[in-house]
Short mmCIF file of C-alpha atoms in Angstrom, two decimals:
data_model
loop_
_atom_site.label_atom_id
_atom_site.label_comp_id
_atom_site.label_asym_id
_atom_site.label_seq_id
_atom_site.Cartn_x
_atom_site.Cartn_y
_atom_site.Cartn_z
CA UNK A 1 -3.41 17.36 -5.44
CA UNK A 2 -2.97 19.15 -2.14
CA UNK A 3 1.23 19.92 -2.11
CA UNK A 4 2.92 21.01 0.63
CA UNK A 5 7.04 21.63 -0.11
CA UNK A 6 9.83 21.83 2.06
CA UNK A 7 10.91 25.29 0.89
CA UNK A 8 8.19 26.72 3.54
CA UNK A 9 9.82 25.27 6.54
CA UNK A 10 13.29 25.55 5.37
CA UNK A 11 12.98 29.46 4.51
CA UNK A 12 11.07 29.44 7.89
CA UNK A 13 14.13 27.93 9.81
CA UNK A 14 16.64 30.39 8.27
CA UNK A 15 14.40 33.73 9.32
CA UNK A 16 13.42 34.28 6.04
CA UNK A 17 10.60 36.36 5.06
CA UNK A 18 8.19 34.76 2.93
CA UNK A 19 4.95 36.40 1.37
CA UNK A 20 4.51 38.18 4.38
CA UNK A 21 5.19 35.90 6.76
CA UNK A 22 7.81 37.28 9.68
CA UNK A 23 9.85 35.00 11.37
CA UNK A 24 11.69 35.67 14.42
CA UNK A 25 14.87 33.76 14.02
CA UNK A 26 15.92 30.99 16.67
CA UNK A 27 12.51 31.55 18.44
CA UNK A 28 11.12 28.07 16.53
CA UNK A 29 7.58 30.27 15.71
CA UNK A 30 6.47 33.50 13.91
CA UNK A 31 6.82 36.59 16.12
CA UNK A 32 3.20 38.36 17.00
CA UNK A 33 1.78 41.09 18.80
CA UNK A 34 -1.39 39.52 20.13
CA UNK A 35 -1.38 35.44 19.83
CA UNK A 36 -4.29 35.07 22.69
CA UNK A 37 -6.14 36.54 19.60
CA UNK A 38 -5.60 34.48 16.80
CA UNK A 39 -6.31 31.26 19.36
CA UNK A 40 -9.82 32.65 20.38
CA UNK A 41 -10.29 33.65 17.07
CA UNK A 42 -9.35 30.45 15.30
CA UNK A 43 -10.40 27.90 18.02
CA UNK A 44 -13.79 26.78 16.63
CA UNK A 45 -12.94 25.93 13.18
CA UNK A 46 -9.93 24.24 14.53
CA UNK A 47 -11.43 22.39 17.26
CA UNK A 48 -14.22 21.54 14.51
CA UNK A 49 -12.40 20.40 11.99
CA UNK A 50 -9.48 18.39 13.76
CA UNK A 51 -12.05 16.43 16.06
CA UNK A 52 -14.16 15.70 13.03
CA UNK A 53 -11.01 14.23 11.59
CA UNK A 54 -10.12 12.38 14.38
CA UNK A 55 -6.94 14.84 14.90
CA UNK A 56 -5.45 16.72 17.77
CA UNK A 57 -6.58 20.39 17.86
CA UNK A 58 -3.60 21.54 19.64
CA UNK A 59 -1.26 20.75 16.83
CA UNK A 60 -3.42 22.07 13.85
CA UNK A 61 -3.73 25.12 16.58
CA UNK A 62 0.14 24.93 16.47
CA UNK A 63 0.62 24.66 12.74
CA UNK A 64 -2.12 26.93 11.69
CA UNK A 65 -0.09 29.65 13.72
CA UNK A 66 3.77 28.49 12.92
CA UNK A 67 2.91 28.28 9.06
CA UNK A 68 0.87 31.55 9.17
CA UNK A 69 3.05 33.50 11.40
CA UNK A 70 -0.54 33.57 13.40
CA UNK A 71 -2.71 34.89 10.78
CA UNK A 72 -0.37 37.58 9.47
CA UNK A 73 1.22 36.21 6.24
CA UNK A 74 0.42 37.86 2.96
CA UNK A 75 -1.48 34.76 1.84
CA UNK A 76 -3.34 33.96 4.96
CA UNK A 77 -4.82 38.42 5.17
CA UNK A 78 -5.19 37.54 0.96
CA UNK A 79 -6.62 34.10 0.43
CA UNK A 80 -7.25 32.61 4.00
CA UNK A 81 -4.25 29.84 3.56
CA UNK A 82 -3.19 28.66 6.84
CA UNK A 83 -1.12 26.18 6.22
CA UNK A 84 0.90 27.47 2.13
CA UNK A 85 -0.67 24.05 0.17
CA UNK A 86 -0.55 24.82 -3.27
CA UNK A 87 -2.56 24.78 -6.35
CA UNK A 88 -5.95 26.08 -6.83
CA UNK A 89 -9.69 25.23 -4.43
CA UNK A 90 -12.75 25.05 -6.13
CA UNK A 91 -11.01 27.18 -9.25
CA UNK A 92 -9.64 29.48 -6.91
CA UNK A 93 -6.03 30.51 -6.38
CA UNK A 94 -3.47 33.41 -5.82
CA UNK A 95 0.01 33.93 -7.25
CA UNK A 96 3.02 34.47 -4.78
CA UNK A 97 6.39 34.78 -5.05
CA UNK A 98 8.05 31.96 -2.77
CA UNK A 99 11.52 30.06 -2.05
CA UNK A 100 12.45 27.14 -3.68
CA UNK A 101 15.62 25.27 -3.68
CA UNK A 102 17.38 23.96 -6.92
CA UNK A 103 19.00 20.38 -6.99
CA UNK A 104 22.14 21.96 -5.66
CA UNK A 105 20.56 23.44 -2.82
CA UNK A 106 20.58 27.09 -3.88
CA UNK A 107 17.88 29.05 -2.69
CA UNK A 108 15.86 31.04 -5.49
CA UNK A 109 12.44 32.78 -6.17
CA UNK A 110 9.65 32.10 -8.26
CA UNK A 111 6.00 33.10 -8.74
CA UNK A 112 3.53 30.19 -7.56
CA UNK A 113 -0.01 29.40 -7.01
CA UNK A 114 -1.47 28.84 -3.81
CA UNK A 115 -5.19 27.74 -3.35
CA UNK A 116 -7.72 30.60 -2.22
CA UNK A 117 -9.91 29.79 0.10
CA UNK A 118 -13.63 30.95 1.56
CA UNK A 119 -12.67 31.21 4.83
CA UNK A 120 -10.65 29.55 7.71
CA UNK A 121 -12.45 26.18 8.02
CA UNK A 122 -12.22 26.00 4.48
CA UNK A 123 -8.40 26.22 4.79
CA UNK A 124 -8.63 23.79 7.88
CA UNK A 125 -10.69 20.92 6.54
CA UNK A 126 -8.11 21.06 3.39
CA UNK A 127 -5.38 20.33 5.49
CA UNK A 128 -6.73 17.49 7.68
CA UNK A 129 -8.17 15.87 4.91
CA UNK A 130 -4.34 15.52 3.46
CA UNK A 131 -3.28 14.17 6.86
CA UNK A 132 -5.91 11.81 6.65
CA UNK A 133 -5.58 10.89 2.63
CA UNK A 134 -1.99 11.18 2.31
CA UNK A 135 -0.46 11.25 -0.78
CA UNK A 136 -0.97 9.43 -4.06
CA UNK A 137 2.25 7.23 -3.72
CA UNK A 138 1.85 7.07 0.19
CA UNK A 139 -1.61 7.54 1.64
CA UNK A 140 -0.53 6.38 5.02
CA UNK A 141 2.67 9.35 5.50
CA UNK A 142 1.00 11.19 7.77
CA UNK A 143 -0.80 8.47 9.91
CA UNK A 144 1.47 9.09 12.66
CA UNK A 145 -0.93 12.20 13.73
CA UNK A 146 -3.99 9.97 13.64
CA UNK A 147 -5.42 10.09 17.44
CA UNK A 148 -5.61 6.26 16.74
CA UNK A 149 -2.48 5.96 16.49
CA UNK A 150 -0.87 7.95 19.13
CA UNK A 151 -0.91 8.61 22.67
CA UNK A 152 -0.34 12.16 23.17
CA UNK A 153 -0.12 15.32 21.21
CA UNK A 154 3.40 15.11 21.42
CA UNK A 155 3.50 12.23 19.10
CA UNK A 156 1.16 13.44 15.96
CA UNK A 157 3.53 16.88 16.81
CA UNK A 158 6.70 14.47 16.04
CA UNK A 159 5.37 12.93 13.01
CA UNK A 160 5.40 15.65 11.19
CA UNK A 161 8.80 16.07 10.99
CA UNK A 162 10.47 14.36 7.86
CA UNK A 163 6.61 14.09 6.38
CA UNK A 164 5.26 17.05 6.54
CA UNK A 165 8.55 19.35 6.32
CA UNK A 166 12.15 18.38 6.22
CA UNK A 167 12.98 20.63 9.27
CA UNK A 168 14.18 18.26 12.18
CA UNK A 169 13.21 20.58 14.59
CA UNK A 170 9.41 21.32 13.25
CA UNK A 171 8.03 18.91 15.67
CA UNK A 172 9.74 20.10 18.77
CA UNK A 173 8.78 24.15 17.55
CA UNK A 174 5.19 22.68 17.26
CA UNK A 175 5.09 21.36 21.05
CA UNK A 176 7.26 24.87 22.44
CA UNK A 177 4.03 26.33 20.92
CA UNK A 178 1.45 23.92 22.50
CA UNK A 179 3.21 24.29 25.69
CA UNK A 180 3.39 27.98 25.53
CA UNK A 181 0.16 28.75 24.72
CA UNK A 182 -1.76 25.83 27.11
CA UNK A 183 -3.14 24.60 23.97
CA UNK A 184 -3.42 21.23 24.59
CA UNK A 185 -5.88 21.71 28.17
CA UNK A 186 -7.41 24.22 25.91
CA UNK A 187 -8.34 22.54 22.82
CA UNK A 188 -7.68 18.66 23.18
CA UNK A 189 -9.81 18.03 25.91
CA UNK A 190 -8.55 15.57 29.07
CA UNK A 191 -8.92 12.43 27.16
CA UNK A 192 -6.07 13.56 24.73
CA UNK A 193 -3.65 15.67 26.73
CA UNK A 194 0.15 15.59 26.44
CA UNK A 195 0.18 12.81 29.09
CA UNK A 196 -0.95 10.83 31.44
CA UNK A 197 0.41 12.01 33.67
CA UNK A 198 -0.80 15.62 32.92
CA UNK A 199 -2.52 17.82 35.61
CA UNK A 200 -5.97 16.90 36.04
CA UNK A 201 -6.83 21.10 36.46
CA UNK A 202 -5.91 21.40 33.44
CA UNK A 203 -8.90 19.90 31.72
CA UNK A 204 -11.37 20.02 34.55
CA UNK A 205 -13.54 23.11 33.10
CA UNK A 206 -16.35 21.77 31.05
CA UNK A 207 -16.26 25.51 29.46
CA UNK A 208 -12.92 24.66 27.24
CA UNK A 209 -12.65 20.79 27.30
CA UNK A 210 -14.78 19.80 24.00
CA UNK A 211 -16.48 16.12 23.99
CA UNK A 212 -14.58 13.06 23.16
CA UNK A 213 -14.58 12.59 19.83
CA UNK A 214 -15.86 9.91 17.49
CA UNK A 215 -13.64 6.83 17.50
CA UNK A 216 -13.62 5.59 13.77
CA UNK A 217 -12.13 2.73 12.23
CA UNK A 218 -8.69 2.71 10.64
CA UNK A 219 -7.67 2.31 6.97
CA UNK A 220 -4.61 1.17 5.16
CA UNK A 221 -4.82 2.18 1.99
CA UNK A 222 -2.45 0.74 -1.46
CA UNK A 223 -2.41 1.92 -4.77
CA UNK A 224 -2.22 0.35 -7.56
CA UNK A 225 -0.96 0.83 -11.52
CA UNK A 226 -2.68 0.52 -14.89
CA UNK A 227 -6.40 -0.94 -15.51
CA UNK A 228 -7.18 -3.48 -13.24
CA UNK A 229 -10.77 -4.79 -13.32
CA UNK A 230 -13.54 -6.93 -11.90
CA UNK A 231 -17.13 -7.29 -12.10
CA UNK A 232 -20.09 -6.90 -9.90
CA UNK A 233 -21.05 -9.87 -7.81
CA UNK A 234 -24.71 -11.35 -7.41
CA UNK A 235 -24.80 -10.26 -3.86
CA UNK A 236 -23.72 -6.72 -4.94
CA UNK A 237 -26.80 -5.16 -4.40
CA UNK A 238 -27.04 -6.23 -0.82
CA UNK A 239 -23.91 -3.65 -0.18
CA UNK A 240 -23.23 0.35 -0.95
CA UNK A 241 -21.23 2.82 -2.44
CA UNK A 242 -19.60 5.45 -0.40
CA UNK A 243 -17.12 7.99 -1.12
CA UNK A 244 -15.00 6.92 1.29
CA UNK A 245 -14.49 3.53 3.28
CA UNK A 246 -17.55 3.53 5.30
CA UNK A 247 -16.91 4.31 8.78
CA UNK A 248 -13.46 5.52 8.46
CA UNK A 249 -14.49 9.30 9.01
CA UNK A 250 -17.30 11.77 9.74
CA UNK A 251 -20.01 12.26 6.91
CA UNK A 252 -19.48 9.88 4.63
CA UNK A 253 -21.76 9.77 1.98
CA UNK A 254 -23.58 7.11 0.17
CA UNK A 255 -24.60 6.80 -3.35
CA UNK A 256 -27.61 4.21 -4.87
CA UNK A 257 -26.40 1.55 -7.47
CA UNK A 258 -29.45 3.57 -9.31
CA UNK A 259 -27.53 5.97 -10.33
CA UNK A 260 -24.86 3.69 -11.97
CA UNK A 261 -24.75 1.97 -14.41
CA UNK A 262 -24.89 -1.37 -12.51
CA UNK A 263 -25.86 -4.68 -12.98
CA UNK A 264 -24.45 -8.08 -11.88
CA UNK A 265 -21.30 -8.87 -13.74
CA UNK A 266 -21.21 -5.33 -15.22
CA UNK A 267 -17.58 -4.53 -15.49
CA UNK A 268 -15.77 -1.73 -12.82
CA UNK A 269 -12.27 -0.41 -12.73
CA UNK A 270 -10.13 -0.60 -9.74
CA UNK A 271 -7.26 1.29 -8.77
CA UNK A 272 -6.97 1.26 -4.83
CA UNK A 273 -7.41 -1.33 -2.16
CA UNK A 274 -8.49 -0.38 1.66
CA UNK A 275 -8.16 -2.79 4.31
CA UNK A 276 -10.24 -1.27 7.35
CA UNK A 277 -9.90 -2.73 10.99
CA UNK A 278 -12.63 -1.54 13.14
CA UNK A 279 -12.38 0.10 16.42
CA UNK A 280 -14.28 -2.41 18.03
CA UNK A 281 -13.95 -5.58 17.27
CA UNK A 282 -9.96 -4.95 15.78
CA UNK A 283 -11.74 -7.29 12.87
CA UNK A 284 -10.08 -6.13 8.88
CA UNK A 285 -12.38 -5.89 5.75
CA UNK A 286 -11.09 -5.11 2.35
CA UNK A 287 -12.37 -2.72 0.57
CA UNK A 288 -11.51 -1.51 -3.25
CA UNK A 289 -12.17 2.15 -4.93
CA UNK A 290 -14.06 1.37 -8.26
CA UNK A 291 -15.66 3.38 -11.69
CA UNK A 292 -17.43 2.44 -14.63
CA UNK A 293 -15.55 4.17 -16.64
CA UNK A 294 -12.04 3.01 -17.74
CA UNK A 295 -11.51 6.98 -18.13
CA UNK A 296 -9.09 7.73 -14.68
CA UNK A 297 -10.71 11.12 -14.64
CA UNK A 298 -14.69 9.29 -14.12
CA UNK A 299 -16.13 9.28 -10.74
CA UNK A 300 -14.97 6.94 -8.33
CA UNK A 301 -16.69 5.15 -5.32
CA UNK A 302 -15.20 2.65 -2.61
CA UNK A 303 -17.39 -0.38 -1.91
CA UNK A 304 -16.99 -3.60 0.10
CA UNK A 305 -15.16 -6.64 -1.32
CA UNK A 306 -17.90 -9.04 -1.23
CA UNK A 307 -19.89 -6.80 -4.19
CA UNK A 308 -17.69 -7.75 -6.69
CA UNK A 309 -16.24 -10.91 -8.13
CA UNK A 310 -12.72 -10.76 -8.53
CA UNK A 311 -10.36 -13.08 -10.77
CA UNK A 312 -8.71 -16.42 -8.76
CA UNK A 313 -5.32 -17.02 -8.19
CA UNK A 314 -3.40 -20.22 -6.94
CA UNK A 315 -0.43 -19.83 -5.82
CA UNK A 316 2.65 -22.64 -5.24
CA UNK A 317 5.90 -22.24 -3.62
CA UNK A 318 8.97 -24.10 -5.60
CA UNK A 319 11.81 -23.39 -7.46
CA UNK A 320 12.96 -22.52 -10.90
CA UNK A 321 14.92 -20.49 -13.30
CA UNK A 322 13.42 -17.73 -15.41
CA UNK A 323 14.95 -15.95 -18.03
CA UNK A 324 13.14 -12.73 -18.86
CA UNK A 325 12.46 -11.29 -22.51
CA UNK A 326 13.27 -7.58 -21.73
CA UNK A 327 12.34 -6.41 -25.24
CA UNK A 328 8.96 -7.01 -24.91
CA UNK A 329 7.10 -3.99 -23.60
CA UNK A 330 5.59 -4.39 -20.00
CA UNK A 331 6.23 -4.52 -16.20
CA UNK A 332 7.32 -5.90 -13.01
CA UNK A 333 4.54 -5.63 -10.19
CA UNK A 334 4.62 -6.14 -6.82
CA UNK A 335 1.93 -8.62 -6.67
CA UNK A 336 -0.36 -10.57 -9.67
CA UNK A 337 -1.60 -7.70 -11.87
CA UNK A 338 -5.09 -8.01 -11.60
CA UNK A 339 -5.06 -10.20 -8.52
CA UNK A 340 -7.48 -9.49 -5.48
CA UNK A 341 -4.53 -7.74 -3.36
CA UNK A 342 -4.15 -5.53 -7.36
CA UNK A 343 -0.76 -4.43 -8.18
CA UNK A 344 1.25 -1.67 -8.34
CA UNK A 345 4.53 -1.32 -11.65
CA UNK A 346 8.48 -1.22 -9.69
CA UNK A 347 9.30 -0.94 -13.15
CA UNK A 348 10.36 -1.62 -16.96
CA UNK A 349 10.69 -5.09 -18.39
CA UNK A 350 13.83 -3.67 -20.08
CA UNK A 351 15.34 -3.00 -16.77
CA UNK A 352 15.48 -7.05 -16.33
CA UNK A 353 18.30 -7.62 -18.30
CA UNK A 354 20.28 -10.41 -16.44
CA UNK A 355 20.27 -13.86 -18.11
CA UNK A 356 18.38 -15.37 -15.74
CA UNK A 357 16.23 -15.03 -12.21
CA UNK A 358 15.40 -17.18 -9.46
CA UNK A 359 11.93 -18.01 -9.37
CA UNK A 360 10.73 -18.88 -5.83
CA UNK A 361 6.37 -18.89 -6.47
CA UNK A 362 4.27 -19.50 -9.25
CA UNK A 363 0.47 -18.03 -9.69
CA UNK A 364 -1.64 -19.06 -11.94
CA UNK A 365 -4.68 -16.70 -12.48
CA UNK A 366 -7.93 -17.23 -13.88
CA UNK A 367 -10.10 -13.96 -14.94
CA UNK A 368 -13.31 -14.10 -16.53
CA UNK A 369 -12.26 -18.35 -17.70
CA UNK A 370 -8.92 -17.02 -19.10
CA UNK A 371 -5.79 -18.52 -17.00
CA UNK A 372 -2.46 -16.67 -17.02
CA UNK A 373 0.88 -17.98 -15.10
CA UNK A 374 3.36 -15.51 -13.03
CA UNK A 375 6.42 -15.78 -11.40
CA UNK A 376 7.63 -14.38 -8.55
CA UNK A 377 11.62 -13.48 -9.27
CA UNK A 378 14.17 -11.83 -7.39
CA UNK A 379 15.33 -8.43 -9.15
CA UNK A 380 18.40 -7.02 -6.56
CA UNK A 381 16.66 -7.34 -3.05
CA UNK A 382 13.45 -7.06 -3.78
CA UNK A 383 11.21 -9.95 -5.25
CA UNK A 384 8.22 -8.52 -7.59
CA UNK A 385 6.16 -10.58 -9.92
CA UNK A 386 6.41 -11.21 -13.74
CA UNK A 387 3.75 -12.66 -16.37
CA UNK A 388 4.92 -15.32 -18.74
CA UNK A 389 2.58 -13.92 -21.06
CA UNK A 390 4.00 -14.27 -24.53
CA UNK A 391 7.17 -15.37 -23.34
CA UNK A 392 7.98 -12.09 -20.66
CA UNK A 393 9.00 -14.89 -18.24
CA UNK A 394 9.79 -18.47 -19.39
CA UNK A 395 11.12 -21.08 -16.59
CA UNK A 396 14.05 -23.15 -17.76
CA UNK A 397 13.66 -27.05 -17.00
CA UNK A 398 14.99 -30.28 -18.55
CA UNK A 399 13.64 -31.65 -21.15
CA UNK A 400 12.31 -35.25 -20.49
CA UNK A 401 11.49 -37.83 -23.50
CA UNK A 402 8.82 -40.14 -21.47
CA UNK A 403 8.15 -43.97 -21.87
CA UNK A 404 5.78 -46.52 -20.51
CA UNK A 405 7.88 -49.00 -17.88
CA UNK A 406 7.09 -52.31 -16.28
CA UNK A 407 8.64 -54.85 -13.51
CA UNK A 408 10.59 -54.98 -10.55
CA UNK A 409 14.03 -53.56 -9.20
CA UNK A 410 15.50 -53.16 -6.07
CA UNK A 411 17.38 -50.39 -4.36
CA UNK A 412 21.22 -50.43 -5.11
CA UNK A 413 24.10 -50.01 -2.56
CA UNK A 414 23.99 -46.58 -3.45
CA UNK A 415 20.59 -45.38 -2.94
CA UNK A 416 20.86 -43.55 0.01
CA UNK A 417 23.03 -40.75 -2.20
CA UNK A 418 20.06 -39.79 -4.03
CA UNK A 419 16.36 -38.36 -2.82
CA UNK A 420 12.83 -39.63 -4.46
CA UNK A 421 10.79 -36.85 -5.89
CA UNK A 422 7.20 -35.70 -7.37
CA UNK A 423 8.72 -35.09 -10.80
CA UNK A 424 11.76 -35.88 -12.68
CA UNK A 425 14.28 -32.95 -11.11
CA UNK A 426 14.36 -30.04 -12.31
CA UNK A 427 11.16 -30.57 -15.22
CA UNK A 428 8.56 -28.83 -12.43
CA UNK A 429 7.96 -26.15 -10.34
CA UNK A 430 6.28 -27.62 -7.61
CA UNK A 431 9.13 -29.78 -6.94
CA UNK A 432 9.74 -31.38 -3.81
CA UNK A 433 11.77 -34.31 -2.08
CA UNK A 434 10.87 -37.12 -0.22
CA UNK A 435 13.11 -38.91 2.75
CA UNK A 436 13.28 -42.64 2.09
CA UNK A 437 10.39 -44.48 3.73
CA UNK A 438 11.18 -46.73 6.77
CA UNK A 439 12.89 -49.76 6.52
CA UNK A 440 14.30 -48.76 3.25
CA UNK A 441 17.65 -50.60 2.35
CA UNK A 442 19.56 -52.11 -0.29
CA UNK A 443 17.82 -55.21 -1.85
CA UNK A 444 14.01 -53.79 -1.32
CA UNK A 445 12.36 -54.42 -4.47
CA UNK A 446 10.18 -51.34 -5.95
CA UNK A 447 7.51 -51.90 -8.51
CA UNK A 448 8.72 -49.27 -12.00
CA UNK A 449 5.82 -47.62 -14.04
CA UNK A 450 7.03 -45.09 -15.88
CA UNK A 451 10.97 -44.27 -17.15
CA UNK A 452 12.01 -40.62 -18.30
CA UNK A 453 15.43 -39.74 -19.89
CA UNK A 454 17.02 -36.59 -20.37
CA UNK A 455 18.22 -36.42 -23.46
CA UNK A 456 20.70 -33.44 -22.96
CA UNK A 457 22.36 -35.19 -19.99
CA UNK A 458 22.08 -38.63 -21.05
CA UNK A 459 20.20 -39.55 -17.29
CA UNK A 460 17.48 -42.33 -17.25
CA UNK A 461 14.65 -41.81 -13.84
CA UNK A 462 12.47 -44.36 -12.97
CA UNK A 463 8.79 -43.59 -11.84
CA UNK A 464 8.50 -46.42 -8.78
CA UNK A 465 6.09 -47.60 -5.92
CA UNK A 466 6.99 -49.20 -2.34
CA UNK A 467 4.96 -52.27 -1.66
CA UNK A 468 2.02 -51.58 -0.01
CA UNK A 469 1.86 -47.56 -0.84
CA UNK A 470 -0.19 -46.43 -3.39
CA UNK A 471 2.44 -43.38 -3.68
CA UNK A 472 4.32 -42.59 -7.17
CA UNK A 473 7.59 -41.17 -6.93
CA UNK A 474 10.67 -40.12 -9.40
CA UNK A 475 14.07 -41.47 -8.55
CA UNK A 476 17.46 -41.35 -10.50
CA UNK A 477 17.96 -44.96 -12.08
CA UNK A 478 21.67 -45.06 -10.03
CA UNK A 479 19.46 -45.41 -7.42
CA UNK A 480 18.09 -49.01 -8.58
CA UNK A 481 20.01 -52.37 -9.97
#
C-alpha cells in the first residue's frame, strides 16, 4: 500500500530539515543551486510517465522537485524516492529517521521505511499509479489531477491540497514552481497549458511540446466488504480478463480464461465494482474485480459485467417498522450484501440499539434459488441496509385473523374520513392508498369478499369491489353500514 503522510509537508512548511531534504523557509519550495538541471535531467521519465497516465507533467515536474528538494534529499541521492511514499518496492526499502506528529500535535522522530527504488521512472510510475488508484477506502481522492477531469494544470495542482498533504498552501507552492520554471510550455504541451488564454509562443516549438496524449476512459471505482460472490455466465467466454478496467489506462494486460480455473457457473469472488464511461460515446459499463480463490491474498482480475451471473434483487418502496436484534453478530451495509451494486459494512449490528427503525424499502434477493429479504432503515442520517436473516431485522405489523365474507353494503355518511387500501393497514409493506373512485358517495353499494379483524385493536376491514371494477381493495368497516 503506497502511503504518503502529512508529516512530509507539514515539516516541509515549518523549514524543517528532513532526511536531507533543505528547505528554504517562506520560499514555498526546496532551495537549489542548479534547478535547470534537475528539469533536463528528470524531464523524460516525467513527461513519460505522467502522459502515459493521463497526468500533467508540469505538476509531477513540480512535486518531484518540492518533495525532493530537486533531487537532493538523503532518500532521493540513497534510494531514488521522489516523492517520500513509504513501505518497501519489489522487497526493497531504506530506513530513515522522519517527523511524525502524535494525536496532540507534538512533533517527534522515528525510524521508518521508505521504498527503494531502481531508478527515477521507477519512483515516477509509483506515484502516478497512486493518483490514478487511490486509496483502498477512496480510490477516486486524487481524481481531481486526472487531465479528464480538469482544465488546466492549475486545477490537478489544487487538488492536491487536503488529499495529497494537509498543507493549504501545497497547491499554490506547486503552481509558484510551474510558473517559475516555464514548466507547463515545457512539459504539458499546448493542448494542456495553464489556460486558454495562455500565450500561443509558449508551446509553438515542436522541439519541447510532446504529442497529445491518449484520451482514455474514466473509472469510478467502490469497494466493497466481506465475501461477496457470483458465478460465471454462459456468455463468459465471449469477454476477457484484464488487470485493470480495459481501456482505462496505457498497457493493460489481458489474461486467457485458460489459465483459470473457469468454467460456466464456476464460482468467483468479488470485492470491487468499476463503472467506466468512455471518452467517446460518454456511454457507462460496469465492471467487477474477481478471483477464484476466496483467499483475499489470490490473484485478482477485472472483467466485464455481462461474464458473470449475478444474484436478483427486487426492490419495493413502502413503509414499516423494524426492530433490530443487535445481539446477533453481523452488519449494516450500504446496499444488499451480495447485490449487483455489492456492499460495503458502516458498521456493527450491536451499534443498532434503538427499539425500533423506520423502514422505507424492502429487497428481496434471490442467489443461486435461495431468497433473502432486507430492509433499508434509517440509522442517524444515513439510511444503510439490514438482512432479516434469522431475525437481524423483523418488521412490526398487525396481526390480522382472516375470514371468508359475502353480500352487499354501502358507503356510510362517514366514508370520506377513511382511505381504501391494497392490504389491511399496517399488515404490508408495499402499502399504498387509493382516492375514492368517481362518483363515490354515501348510499353506493360495494360488493364484500373478504373481512379481517385485528384482534389487538378490536377493528373489523372489509375486502370490497365497486360495481363494474374488477379491483379489490381494504377499507375500515366504519367506512360501510
Amino acid at each position: 500500500m503506497k502511503q504518503i503522510k502529512g508529516w512530509l509537508l507539514a515539516t516541509l512548511v515549518m523549514g524543517v530539515g528532513l532526511g536531507g531534504l533543505v528547505i528554504t523557509k517562506g520560499t514555498g519550495h526546496a532551495a537549489t543551486t542548479n534547478p535547470q538541471t534537475f528539469i533536463s535531467t528528470m524531464k523524460s521519465p516525467v513527461t513519460t510517465v505522467a502522459n502515459q497516465y493521463k497526468l500533467y507533467p508540469s505538476v509531477m515536474m513540480a512535486q518531484a522537485a518540492l518533495e525532493s528538494a530537486w533531487g537532493t534529499s538523503t532518500l532521493t541521492t540513497t534510494a531514488n524516492n521522489y516523492f517520500g511514499i513509504k513501505g518497501s518496492y519489489n522487497g526493497q526499502s531504506v530506513t530513515m529517521q522522519t517527523a511524525e506528529y502524535d494525536s496532540n500535535g507534538q512533533l517527534y522522530y522515528t525510524n521508518a521505511n521508505f521504498r527503494k527504488y531502481p531508478n527515477a521512472k521507477a519512483s515516477m510510475t509509483d506515484n502516478a499509479t497512486l493518483l490514478r488508484n487511490g486509496t483502498s477506502y477512496n480510490p477516486t481522492v486524487y481524481s481531481g489531477t486526472w487531465r479528464e477531469n480538469t482544465s488546466s494544470y492549475s486545477d490537478a495542482a489544487n487538488a492536491l491540497t487536503g488529499t495529497y498533504a494537509t498543507s493549504p498552501t501545497y497547491g499554490t507552492s506547486l503552481i509558484s514552481i510551474i510558473k517559475t520554471y516555464s514548466l507547463s510550455s515545457l512539459l504539458d504541451g499546448s493542448t494542456t497549458s495553464s489556460s486558454s488564454s495562455s500565450s500561443s509562443s509558449s508551446s509553438s516549438s515542436s522541439d519541447t511540446a510532446d504529442p497529445k496524449p491518449v484520451v482514455y476512459d474514466a473509472a469510478t471505482y467502490f469497494g466493497a466488504s466481506g465475501t461477496q460472490t457470483a458465478r460465471l455466465s454462459s456468455k463468459y467466454t465471449s469477454y476477457r480478463l484484464y488487470n485493470h478496467i480495459k481501456g482505462t489506462r496505457a498497457k493493460v494486460t489481458k489474461t486467457a480464461w485458460s489459465k483459470v480455473k473457469a468454467g460456466q457457473d464456476v464460482q468467483v469472488y468479488l470485492d470491487m465494482r468499476g463503472v467506466k464511461k468512455s471518452s467517446t460515446t460518454g456511454k457507462k459499463t460496469t465492471w467487477y474485480r474477481i478471483r477464484f480463490s476466496n483467499s483475499s491474498s489470490a490473484k485478482k482480475y477485472w472483467v466485464y459485467g455481462q461474464a458473470l451471473t449475478l444474484p436478483t434483487v427486487k426492490y419495493t418502496k413502502g413503509t414499516a417498522t423494524v426492530k433490530v436484534n443487535s445481539a446477533l453478530s453481523g452488519n449494516y451495509y450500504d446496499h444488499v450484501f451480495n447485490s449487483p451494486y455489492l456492499a460495503k459494512s458502516l458498521g456493527a449490528l450491536k451499534k443498532l440499539t434503538a427499539k425500533s427503525y423506520a423502514a422505507d424499502s424492502q429487497a428481496v434477493k434471490t442467489q443461486d434459488g435461495v431468497k433473502s429479504t432486507w430492509y433499508r432503515i434509517k440509522v442517524g442520517k444515513q439510511k444503510v441496509w439490514i438482512a432479516s436473516t434469522e431475525a437481524a431485522a423483523s418488521p412490526q405489523y398487525d396481526y390480522v385473523v382472516y375470514s371468508a365474507a359475502s353480500g352487499t353494503k354501502k358507503l356510510s355518511a362517514k366514508y370520506s374520513k377513511y382511505h381504501l387500501y391494497n392490504h389491511v393497514k399496517k399488515t404490508h409493506f408495499d402499502q399504498q392508498s387509493f382516492d375514492w373512485p368517481s362518483g363515490s358517495k354515501k348510499g353506493t353499494k360495494v360488493t364484500v369478499n373478504y373481512k379481517g379483524v385485528k384482534s389487538a385493536y378490536g377493528t373489523t376491514w372489509y375486502r370490497l369491489k365497486f360495481s363494474g371494477d374488477k379491483t379489490n381493495y381494504w377499507v375500515d368497516a366504519k367506512a360501510l353500514d
